[in-house]
Amino acid sequence: MIKIETGLSLRDFSTFRIGGEVAGLVRIKNEEDLQAFFQLINKEKRDFFILGGGSNVLFRDDYWHRLVAKIENDQKLVFKNEKIICGAGVTLAKLVNYAYEEGLTGLEWAVGIPGTVGGAIRGNAGAFGGQMADSVEQVVAWEWKEGVVKKRTFLYQDCRFGYRESLFKEEKNFLIWEVKLSLNFGKKEAIRKRMAELLMQRKKTQPKLNQFPSLGSIFKNPMAPKEIIALFEKEKQTKVKNHKVPAGWLIEKCKLKGQRIGDAQVSQLQANFIVNLGQAKANEVQQLITLIKEKVWQEFRIQLEEEIEIC
Ligand SMILES: Cc1cc2nc3c(=O)[nH]c(=O)nc-3n(C[C@H](O)[C@H](O)[C@H](O)COP(=O)(O)OP(=O)(O)OC[C@H]3O[C@@H](n4cnc5c(N)ncnc54)[C@H](O)[C@@H]3O)c2cc1C
């Protein structure tokens, strides 16, 4: 039996602390909830939105007529036959810690990333040279099409993973339910050390979420022409990968660090983050995004593309 919770603000379901009132929210904890939810959607012809940890979505300020399906199947997290099987509602933090406890290496890069495993699979989350796709063996997802819901299993090669991309992001009619991950055994002490190093690096280079609500990186790192790459490599004394330069570096070069519209501000610490100084509105964030894109285009003739989803 599912319950539609009403009178809620999406602000309370977003790491950005931005968002207006929503028509209703349903917590999906198991397959029965999921089936009941889709029956309701079909019967009432309601529009809906799938929500994980709310760490990659900018919700608008006005009333949302859609129903939110909050994915909370977070009970399944097992290590069996050398594979981790994990519900999409499990937090990435819990998964990373579980892998460490089991002495499995391959997910250290994800330490400190908020959100759920489902959200991370959809956007192929990544950091420090690692990404979800590197460990995925199989994804179980529900597909809905013309009122029919079907459970489907996708092998790694069917998931069409790319840089912050996947089949599930492209097609928009899949609800990621469960994943099977393949990791290698490692030395627990080495895993712990690597996680501590990466967490420290994050702390040094990114604003603290509890002090400065954000959605992480606003833009994807773009491909850049040779002369811009040369400028970056000379300045930073490091080589770029796949012809991409950090969006944050371009934004910083445009002298936009600290730029503010209302309570939305380009982070002083990491220029690819926009932080909420308290009462930021979605439209202020959008104005800031437009301004950043314009300035980067004027300065470098590079078109930035959002990594976050704007709803
Ligand atoms: C401080 C901070 C640091 C961050 N650092 C990184 C980083 O280093 N690397 C990185 O890649 N990201 C980073 N992020 C962004 C974000 O945490 C990740 O993209 C995360 O994986 C999103 O997961 P989520 O559960 O919060 O997704 P949500 O924000 O809830 O949703 C994002 C999108 O995924 C969809 N979705 C969610 N769950 C499902 C599901 N089960 N099935 C189908 N669709 C679903 C939603 O509909 C939405 O379109 C950071 C964010 C913050 C705030």
Short mmCIF file of C-alpha atoms and ligand atoms in Angstrom, two decimals:
data_model
loop_
_atom_site.label_atom_id
_atom_site.label_comp_id
_atom_site.label_asym_id
_atom_site.label_seq_id
_atom_site.Cartn_x
_atom_site.Cartn_y
_atom_site.Cartn_z
CA MET A 1 0.00 0.00 0.00
CA ILE A 2 1.62 3.24 -1.09
CA LYS A 3 1.01 6.59 0.50
CA ILE A 4 1.06 9.91 -1.32
CA GLU A 5 2.71 12.46 0.96
CA THR A 6 1.50 16.00 0.34
CA GLY A 7 2.36 19.51 1.52
CA LEU A 8 6.08 18.88 0.96
CA SER A 9 8.67 21.23 -0.45
CA LEU A 10 11.24 19.87 -2.91
CA ARG A 11 13.75 22.09 -1.14
CA ASP A 12 13.87 19.42 1.57
CA PHE A 13 14.76 16.73 -0.99
CA SER A 14 17.59 18.60 -2.71
CA THR A 15 21.21 19.06 -1.63
CA PHE A 16 20.86 22.57 -3.14
CA ARG A 17 18.03 23.44 -0.70
CA ILE A 18 16.05 24.94 -3.60
CA GLY A 19 12.59 23.96 -4.84
CA GLY A 20 8.89 24.68 -4.50
CA GLU A 21 5.93 22.69 -3.23
CA VAL A 22 5.20 19.37 -4.91
CA ALA A 23 1.78 17.82 -5.58
CA GLY A 24 2.81 14.54 -3.97
CA LEU A 25 5.69 12.24 -3.12
CA VAL A 26 5.64 8.46 -2.96
CA ARG A 27 8.44 6.46 -1.35
CA ILE A 28 9.24 3.33 -3.35
CA LYS A 29 10.81 0.76 -1.06
CA ASN A 30 10.05 -2.52 -2.82
CA GLU A 31 8.54 -4.03 -5.96
CA GLU A 32 5.00 -3.96 -4.52
CA ASP A 33 5.30 -0.19 -3.98
CA LEU A 34 6.60 0.17 -7.51
CA GLN A 35 3.76 -1.81 -9.08
CA ALA A 36 1.19 0.12 -7.04
CA PHE A 37 2.82 3.39 -8.07
CA PHE A 38 2.62 2.59 -11.78
CA GLN A 39 -1.00 1.46 -11.40
CA LEU A 40 -1.79 4.82 -9.85
CA ILE A 41 0.05 6.69 -12.60
CA ASN A 42 -1.86 4.78 -15.28
CA LYS A 43 -5.23 5.14 -13.59
CA GLU A 44 -4.94 8.83 -12.85
CA LYS A 45 -2.84 9.67 -15.93
CA ARG A 46 -0.35 11.53 -13.73
CA ASP A 47 3.01 12.85 -14.80
CA PHE A 48 5.87 11.77 -12.52
CA PHE A 49 9.54 12.27 -11.74
CA ILE A 50 12.06 9.76 -10.36
CA LEU A 51 14.12 11.06 -7.47
CA GLY A 52 17.21 9.60 -5.85
CA GLY A 53 19.24 11.72 -3.45
CA GLY A 54 18.41 15.04 -5.14
CA SER A 55 22.09 15.94 -5.56
CA ASN A 56 22.00 16.58 -9.29
CA VAL A 57 18.63 18.26 -9.93
CA LEU A 58 17.71 21.93 -9.85
CA PHE A 59 14.01 22.10 -8.95
CA ARG A 60 12.05 25.15 -9.95
CA ASP A 61 10.54 27.44 -7.31
CA ASP A 62 6.87 27.24 -8.30
CA TYR A 63 4.33 24.52 -7.63
CA TRP A 64 5.08 21.12 -9.18
CA HIS A 65 2.08 19.23 -10.50
CA ARG A 66 4.07 16.04 -11.00
CA LEU A 67 4.22 13.15 -8.55
CA VAL A 68 7.67 12.34 -7.24
CA ALA A 69 8.71 8.68 -6.97
CA LYS A 70 11.47 8.67 -4.39
CA ILE A 71 13.55 5.53 -4.85
CA GLU A 72 14.24 4.01 -1.44
CA ASN A 73 14.93 0.32 -2.12
CA ASP A 74 18.01 0.55 0.06
CA GLN A 75 17.86 -2.78 1.87
CA LYS A 76 19.62 -4.92 -0.72
CA LEU A 77 23.40 -4.70 -0.53
CA VAL A 78 25.11 -8.08 -0.71
CA PHE A 79 28.40 -9.56 -1.83
CA LYS A 80 27.82 -12.89 -3.53
CA ASN A 81 29.90 -14.93 -5.98
CA GLU A 82 32.48 -12.13 -6.13
CA LYS A 83 29.85 -9.54 -7.16
CA ILE A 84 28.09 -6.78 -5.25
CA ILE A 85 24.34 -6.62 -5.79
CA CYS A 86 22.86 -3.35 -4.74
CA GLY A 87 19.43 -1.65 -4.73
CA ALA A 88 19.27 1.64 -6.65
CA GLY A 89 18.12 3.45 -3.51
CA VAL A 90 21.30 2.61 -1.58
CA THR A 91 23.44 5.70 -1.08
CA LEU A 92 26.73 5.83 -2.92
CA ALA A 93 28.39 6.51 0.45
CA LYS A 94 26.99 3.26 1.89
CA LEU A 95 28.09 1.30 -1.19
CA VAL A 96 31.63 2.72 -1.09
CA ASN A 97 31.93 1.89 2.58
CA TYR A 98 30.54 -1.60 2.08
CA ALA A 99 33.08 -2.30 -0.69
CA TYR A 100 35.85 -1.17 1.64
CA GLU A 101 34.57 -3.39 4.48
CA GLU A 102 34.57 -6.37 2.10
CA GLY A 103 38.13 -5.53 1.00
CA LEU A 104 37.07 -4.69 -2.56
CA THR A 105 38.85 -2.06 -4.62
CA GLY A 106 37.50 0.00 -7.55
CA LEU A 107 35.06 2.44 -5.95
CA GLU A 108 37.46 4.61 -3.95
CA TRP A 109 36.99 7.49 -6.44
CA ALA A 110 33.32 7.78 -5.36
CA VAL A 111 34.06 8.65 -1.75
CA GLY A 112 32.36 11.91 -0.81
CA ILE A 113 29.84 11.94 -3.69
CA PRO A 114 26.28 12.33 -2.38
CA GLY A 115 23.18 10.69 -3.86
CA THR A 116 22.04 7.18 -4.63
CA VAL A 117 23.43 4.36 -6.74
CA GLY A 118 20.50 4.77 -9.19
CA GLY A 119 21.34 8.43 -9.79
CA ALA A 120 25.04 7.57 -10.16
CA ILE A 121 24.31 4.88 -12.76
CA ARG A 122 22.01 7.13 -14.77
CA GLY A 123 24.56 9.94 -14.99
CA ASN A 124 27.60 7.62 -14.99
CA ALA A 125 29.00 9.58 -12.04
CA GLY A 126 32.75 9.84 -11.93
CA ALA A 127 35.72 11.53 -10.30
CA PHE A 128 39.50 11.27 -10.06
CA GLY A 129 39.69 9.15 -13.23
CA GLY A 130 37.06 6.60 -12.10
CA GLN A 131 33.41 6.23 -13.10
CA MET A 132 30.44 3.96 -12.33
CA ALA A 133 30.69 2.29 -15.74
CA ASP A 134 34.08 0.81 -14.78
CA SER A 135 32.45 -1.58 -12.28
CA VAL A 136 29.01 -2.25 -13.77
CA GLU A 137 28.30 -5.76 -14.92
CA GLN A 138 24.53 -5.58 -15.09
CA VAL A 139 21.67 -3.14 -14.46
CA VAL A 140 18.08 -4.14 -13.75
CA ALA A 141 15.60 -1.41 -14.71
CA TRP A 142 11.85 -1.02 -15.14
CA GLU A 143 10.79 0.25 -18.51
CA TRP A 144 7.43 1.96 -18.94
CA LYS A 145 5.90 2.36 -22.36
CA GLU A 146 2.30 3.18 -23.23
CA GLY A 147 1.03 2.16 -19.81
CA VAL A 148 2.96 -1.13 -19.65
CA VAL A 149 5.76 -1.67 -17.14
CA LYS A 150 8.38 -4.33 -17.78
CA LYS A 151 11.44 -5.43 -15.81
CA ARG A 152 14.53 -5.61 -18.02
CA THR A 153 18.14 -6.60 -17.49
CA PHE A 154 20.93 -4.76 -19.27
CA LEU A 155 24.48 -6.02 -19.56
CA TYR A 156 27.30 -3.48 -19.38
CA GLN A 157 27.60 -3.25 -23.16
CA ASP A 158 23.87 -2.41 -23.48
CA CYS A 159 24.06 0.49 -21.02
CA ARG A 160 25.68 2.90 -23.53
CA PHE A 161 27.82 4.55 -20.90
CA GLY A 162 29.68 7.69 -21.89
CA TYR A 163 31.00 10.78 -20.14
CA ARG A 164 28.14 11.47 -17.67
CA GLU A 165 25.85 9.61 -20.06
CA SER A 166 23.98 6.32 -20.23
CA LEU A 167 21.10 4.64 -22.01
CA PHE A 168 18.94 5.40 -18.95
CA LYS A 169 19.63 9.12 -19.25
CA GLU A 170 19.15 9.15 -23.03
CA GLU A 171 15.86 7.27 -23.15
CA LYS A 172 14.11 8.71 -20.08
CA ASN A 173 11.62 5.84 -19.64
CA PHE A 174 13.69 3.62 -17.35
CA LEU A 175 13.64 3.36 -13.61
CA ILE A 176 16.93 1.87 -12.44
CA TRP A 177 16.19 -0.74 -9.79
CA GLU A 178 19.24 -2.85 -9.04
CA VAL A 179 22.86 -3.15 -10.15
CA LYS A 180 25.47 -5.88 -10.18
CA LEU A 181 29.02 -4.63 -9.78
CA SER A 182 32.27 -6.40 -10.38
CA LEU A 183 35.18 -5.31 -8.17
CA ASN A 184 38.61 -6.73 -7.40
CA PHE A 185 39.99 -7.80 -4.06
CA GLY A 186 42.53 -5.35 -2.71
CA LYS A 187 44.45 -4.58 0.46
CA LYS A 188 42.07 -3.00 2.96
CA GLU A 189 44.69 -0.61 4.29
CA ALA A 190 45.52 0.62 0.77
CA ILE A 191 41.81 1.14 0.01
CA ARG A 192 41.34 3.09 3.24
CA LYS A 193 44.39 5.23 2.52
CA ARG A 194 43.26 6.06 -1.03
CA MET A 195 39.76 6.97 0.21
CA ALA A 196 41.20 9.25 2.90
CA GLU A 197 43.47 10.97 0.33
CA LEU A 198 40.62 11.58 -2.11
CA LEU A 199 38.32 12.83 0.63
CA MET A 200 41.02 15.25 1.73
CA GLN A 201 41.45 16.46 -1.85
CA ARG A 202 37.69 17.02 -2.11
CA LYS A 203 37.69 18.99 1.14
CA LYS A 204 40.50 21.21 -0.14
CA THR A 205 38.96 21.91 -3.54
CA GLN A 206 35.18 21.87 -3.00
CA PRO A 207 32.84 23.87 -0.76
CA LYS A 208 31.44 21.91 2.20
CA LEU A 209 27.90 20.77 1.45
CA ASN A 210 26.55 21.40 4.97
CA GLN A 211 27.81 24.98 4.85
CA PHE A 212 27.27 25.70 1.14
CA PRO A 213 24.40 23.71 -0.40
CA SER A 214 25.14 22.83 -4.03
CA LEU A 215 24.67 20.27 -6.78
CA GLY A 216 28.37 19.65 -7.34
CA SER A 217 29.68 20.51 -10.80
CA ILE A 218 27.17 22.52 -12.80
CA PHE A 219 28.84 21.95 -16.18
CA LYS A 220 30.53 19.06 -17.94
CA ASN A 221 34.18 19.52 -18.82
CA PRO A 222 34.13 20.59 -22.49
CA MET A 223 36.34 19.63 -25.41
CA ALA A 224 38.62 22.53 -26.21
CA PRO A 225 40.64 23.69 -29.22
CA LYS A 226 44.41 23.11 -29.26
CA GLU A 227 45.41 26.63 -28.21
CA ILE A 228 43.18 26.55 -25.10
CA ILE A 229 44.52 23.11 -24.17
CA ALA A 230 48.08 24.41 -24.57
CA LEU A 231 47.28 27.40 -22.34
CA PHE A 232 45.80 25.12 -19.66
CA GLU A 233 48.67 22.63 -19.80
CA LYS A 234 51.27 25.39 -19.56
CA GLU A 235 49.53 27.08 -16.66
CA LYS A 236 48.76 23.93 -14.68
CA GLN A 237 51.79 21.87 -15.75
CA THR A 238 49.56 18.89 -16.35
CA LYS A 239 48.28 17.02 -19.42
CA VAL A 240 44.57 17.01 -20.29
CA LYS A 241 42.71 13.80 -21.13
CA ASN A 242 40.40 13.32 -24.14
CA HIS A 243 40.92 16.96 -25.26
CA LYS A 244 38.82 18.19 -22.35
CA VAL A 245 39.63 21.12 -20.08
CA PRO A 246 37.99 21.63 -16.68
CA ALA A 247 34.89 23.84 -16.92
CA GLY A 248 35.90 25.33 -13.56
CA TRP A 249 39.20 26.57 -15.01
CA LEU A 250 37.40 28.32 -17.90
CA ILE A 251 34.94 29.95 -15.49
CA GLU A 252 37.76 31.07 -13.21
CA LYS A 253 39.61 32.54 -16.22
CA CYS A 254 36.49 34.65 -16.91
CA LYS A 255 36.91 36.07 -13.39
CA LEU A 256 33.54 34.75 -12.31
CA LYS A 257 34.54 33.24 -8.97
CA GLY A 258 32.37 34.87 -6.32
CA GLN A 259 29.93 36.28 -8.94
CA ARG A 260 26.52 36.49 -7.31
CA ILE A 261 22.89 36.82 -8.36
CA GLY A 262 20.66 37.02 -5.30
CA ASP A 263 21.78 34.22 -3.00
CA ALA A 264 23.22 32.11 -5.82
CA GLN A 265 26.99 32.45 -6.06
CA VAL A 266 29.81 30.96 -8.12
CA SER A 267 31.82 29.23 -5.40
CA GLN A 268 34.97 31.05 -4.30
CA LEU A 269 36.67 27.67 -3.92
CA GLN A 270 35.54 25.75 -7.02
CA ALA A 271 34.29 27.81 -9.96
CA ASN A 272 32.27 24.94 -11.44
CA PHE A 273 30.06 24.90 -8.32
CA ILE A 274 27.20 27.32 -7.71
CA VAL A 275 26.38 27.55 -4.02
CA ASN A 276 23.21 28.59 -2.24
CA LEU A 277 24.08 31.28 0.30
CA GLY A 278 20.74 30.85 2.06
CA GLN A 279 17.61 31.78 0.16
CA ALA A 280 18.70 31.27 -3.47
CA LYS A 281 15.92 30.81 -6.02
CA ALA A 282 16.03 28.49 -9.01
CA ASN A 283 15.67 31.42 -11.39
CA GLU A 284 18.71 33.14 -9.84
CA VAL A 285 20.74 29.98 -10.40
CA GLN A 286 19.50 29.84 -13.99
CA GLN A 287 20.46 33.47 -14.58
CA LEU A 288 23.92 32.73 -13.22
CA ILE A 289 24.21 29.68 -15.49
CA THR A 290 23.26 31.82 -18.50
CA LEU A 291 25.80 34.48 -17.52
CA ILE A 292 28.59 31.89 -17.13
CA LYS A 293 27.80 30.33 -20.50
CA GLU A 294 27.80 33.73 -22.21
CA LYS A 295 31.11 34.81 -20.66
CA VAL A 296 32.85 31.51 -21.45
CA TRP A 297 31.57 31.71 -25.03
CA GLN A 298 32.74 35.32 -25.43
CA GLU A 299 36.16 34.58 -23.97
CA PHE A 300 36.92 31.13 -25.43
CA ARG A 301 34.25 30.35 -28.06
CA ILE A 302 33.44 27.22 -26.03
CA GLN A 303 29.84 26.20 -25.37
CA LEU A 304 29.41 24.84 -21.84
CA GLU A 305 26.81 22.14 -21.30
CA GLU A 306 25.01 21.51 -18.01
CA GLU A 307 25.84 18.35 -16.06
CA ILE A 308 22.91 18.96 -13.71
CA GLU A 309 19.29 18.43 -14.65
CA ILE A 310 16.99 21.46 -14.56
CA CYS A 311 13.35 20.57 -13.90
C1 LIG B 1 29.01 18.29 -3.16
C2 LIG B 1 28.72 17.46 -4.38
C3 LIG B 1 29.77 16.79 -5.01
C4 LIG B 1 29.52 16.03 -6.16
N1 LIG B 1 30.56 15.40 -6.76
C5 LIG B 1 30.34 14.66 -7.88
C6 LIG B 1 31.42 13.99 -8.53
O1 LIG B 1 32.57 14.04 -8.11
N2 LIG B 1 31.13 13.27 -9.65
C7 LIG B 1 29.86 13.17 -10.16
O2 LIG B 1 29.66 12.50 -11.17
N3 LIG B 1 28.82 13.79 -9.55
C8 LIG B 1 29.02 14.53 -8.43
N4 LIG B 1 27.98 15.17 -7.82
C9 LIG B 1 26.62 15.11 -8.43
C10 LIG B 1 25.71 14.01 -7.86
O3 LIG B 1 26.01 13.73 -6.53
C11 LIG B 1 25.78 12.72 -8.66
O4 LIG B 1 25.48 12.98 -10.01
C12 LIG B 1 24.83 11.65 -8.11
O5 LIG B 1 25.19 10.43 -8.70
C13 LIG B 1 23.35 11.92 -8.38
O6 LIG B 1 22.59 10.94 -7.68
P1 LIG B 1 21.19 11.28 -6.99
O7 LIG B 1 20.66 10.03 -6.42
O8 LIG B 1 21.34 12.42 -6.06
O9 LIG B 1 20.36 11.71 -8.26
P2 LIG B 1 19.16 12.76 -8.29
O10 LIG B 1 19.71 14.13 -8.15
O11 LIG B 1 18.08 12.37 -7.36
O12 LIG B 1 18.66 12.54 -9.78
C14 LIG B 1 19.48 12.85 -10.87
C15 LIG B 1 18.81 12.32 -12.14
O13 LIG B 1 18.79 10.91 -12.08
C16 LIG B 1 17.45 10.42 -12.14
N5 LIG B 1 17.38 9.26 -11.25
C17 LIG B 1 17.69 9.18 -9.94
N6 LIG B 1 17.51 7.93 -9.49
C18 LIG B 1 17.09 7.20 -10.55
C19 LIG B 1 16.71 5.83 -10.73
N7 LIG B 1 16.74 4.94 -9.74
N8 LIG B 1 16.31 5.44 -11.96
C20 LIG B 1 16.26 6.31 -13.00
N9 LIG B 1 16.59 7.61 -12.89
C21 LIG B 1 17.00 8.05 -11.67
C22 LIG B 1 16.56 11.58 -11.72
O14 LIG B 1 15.28 11.49 -12.32
C23 LIG B 1 17.35 12.76 -12.27
O15 LIG B 1 17.05 12.93 -13.62
C24 LIG B 1 28.20 15.93 -6.67
C25 LIG B 1 27.15 16.60 -6.02
C26 LIG B 1 27.41 17.35 -4.88
C27 LIG B 1 26.27 18.05 -4.20
#
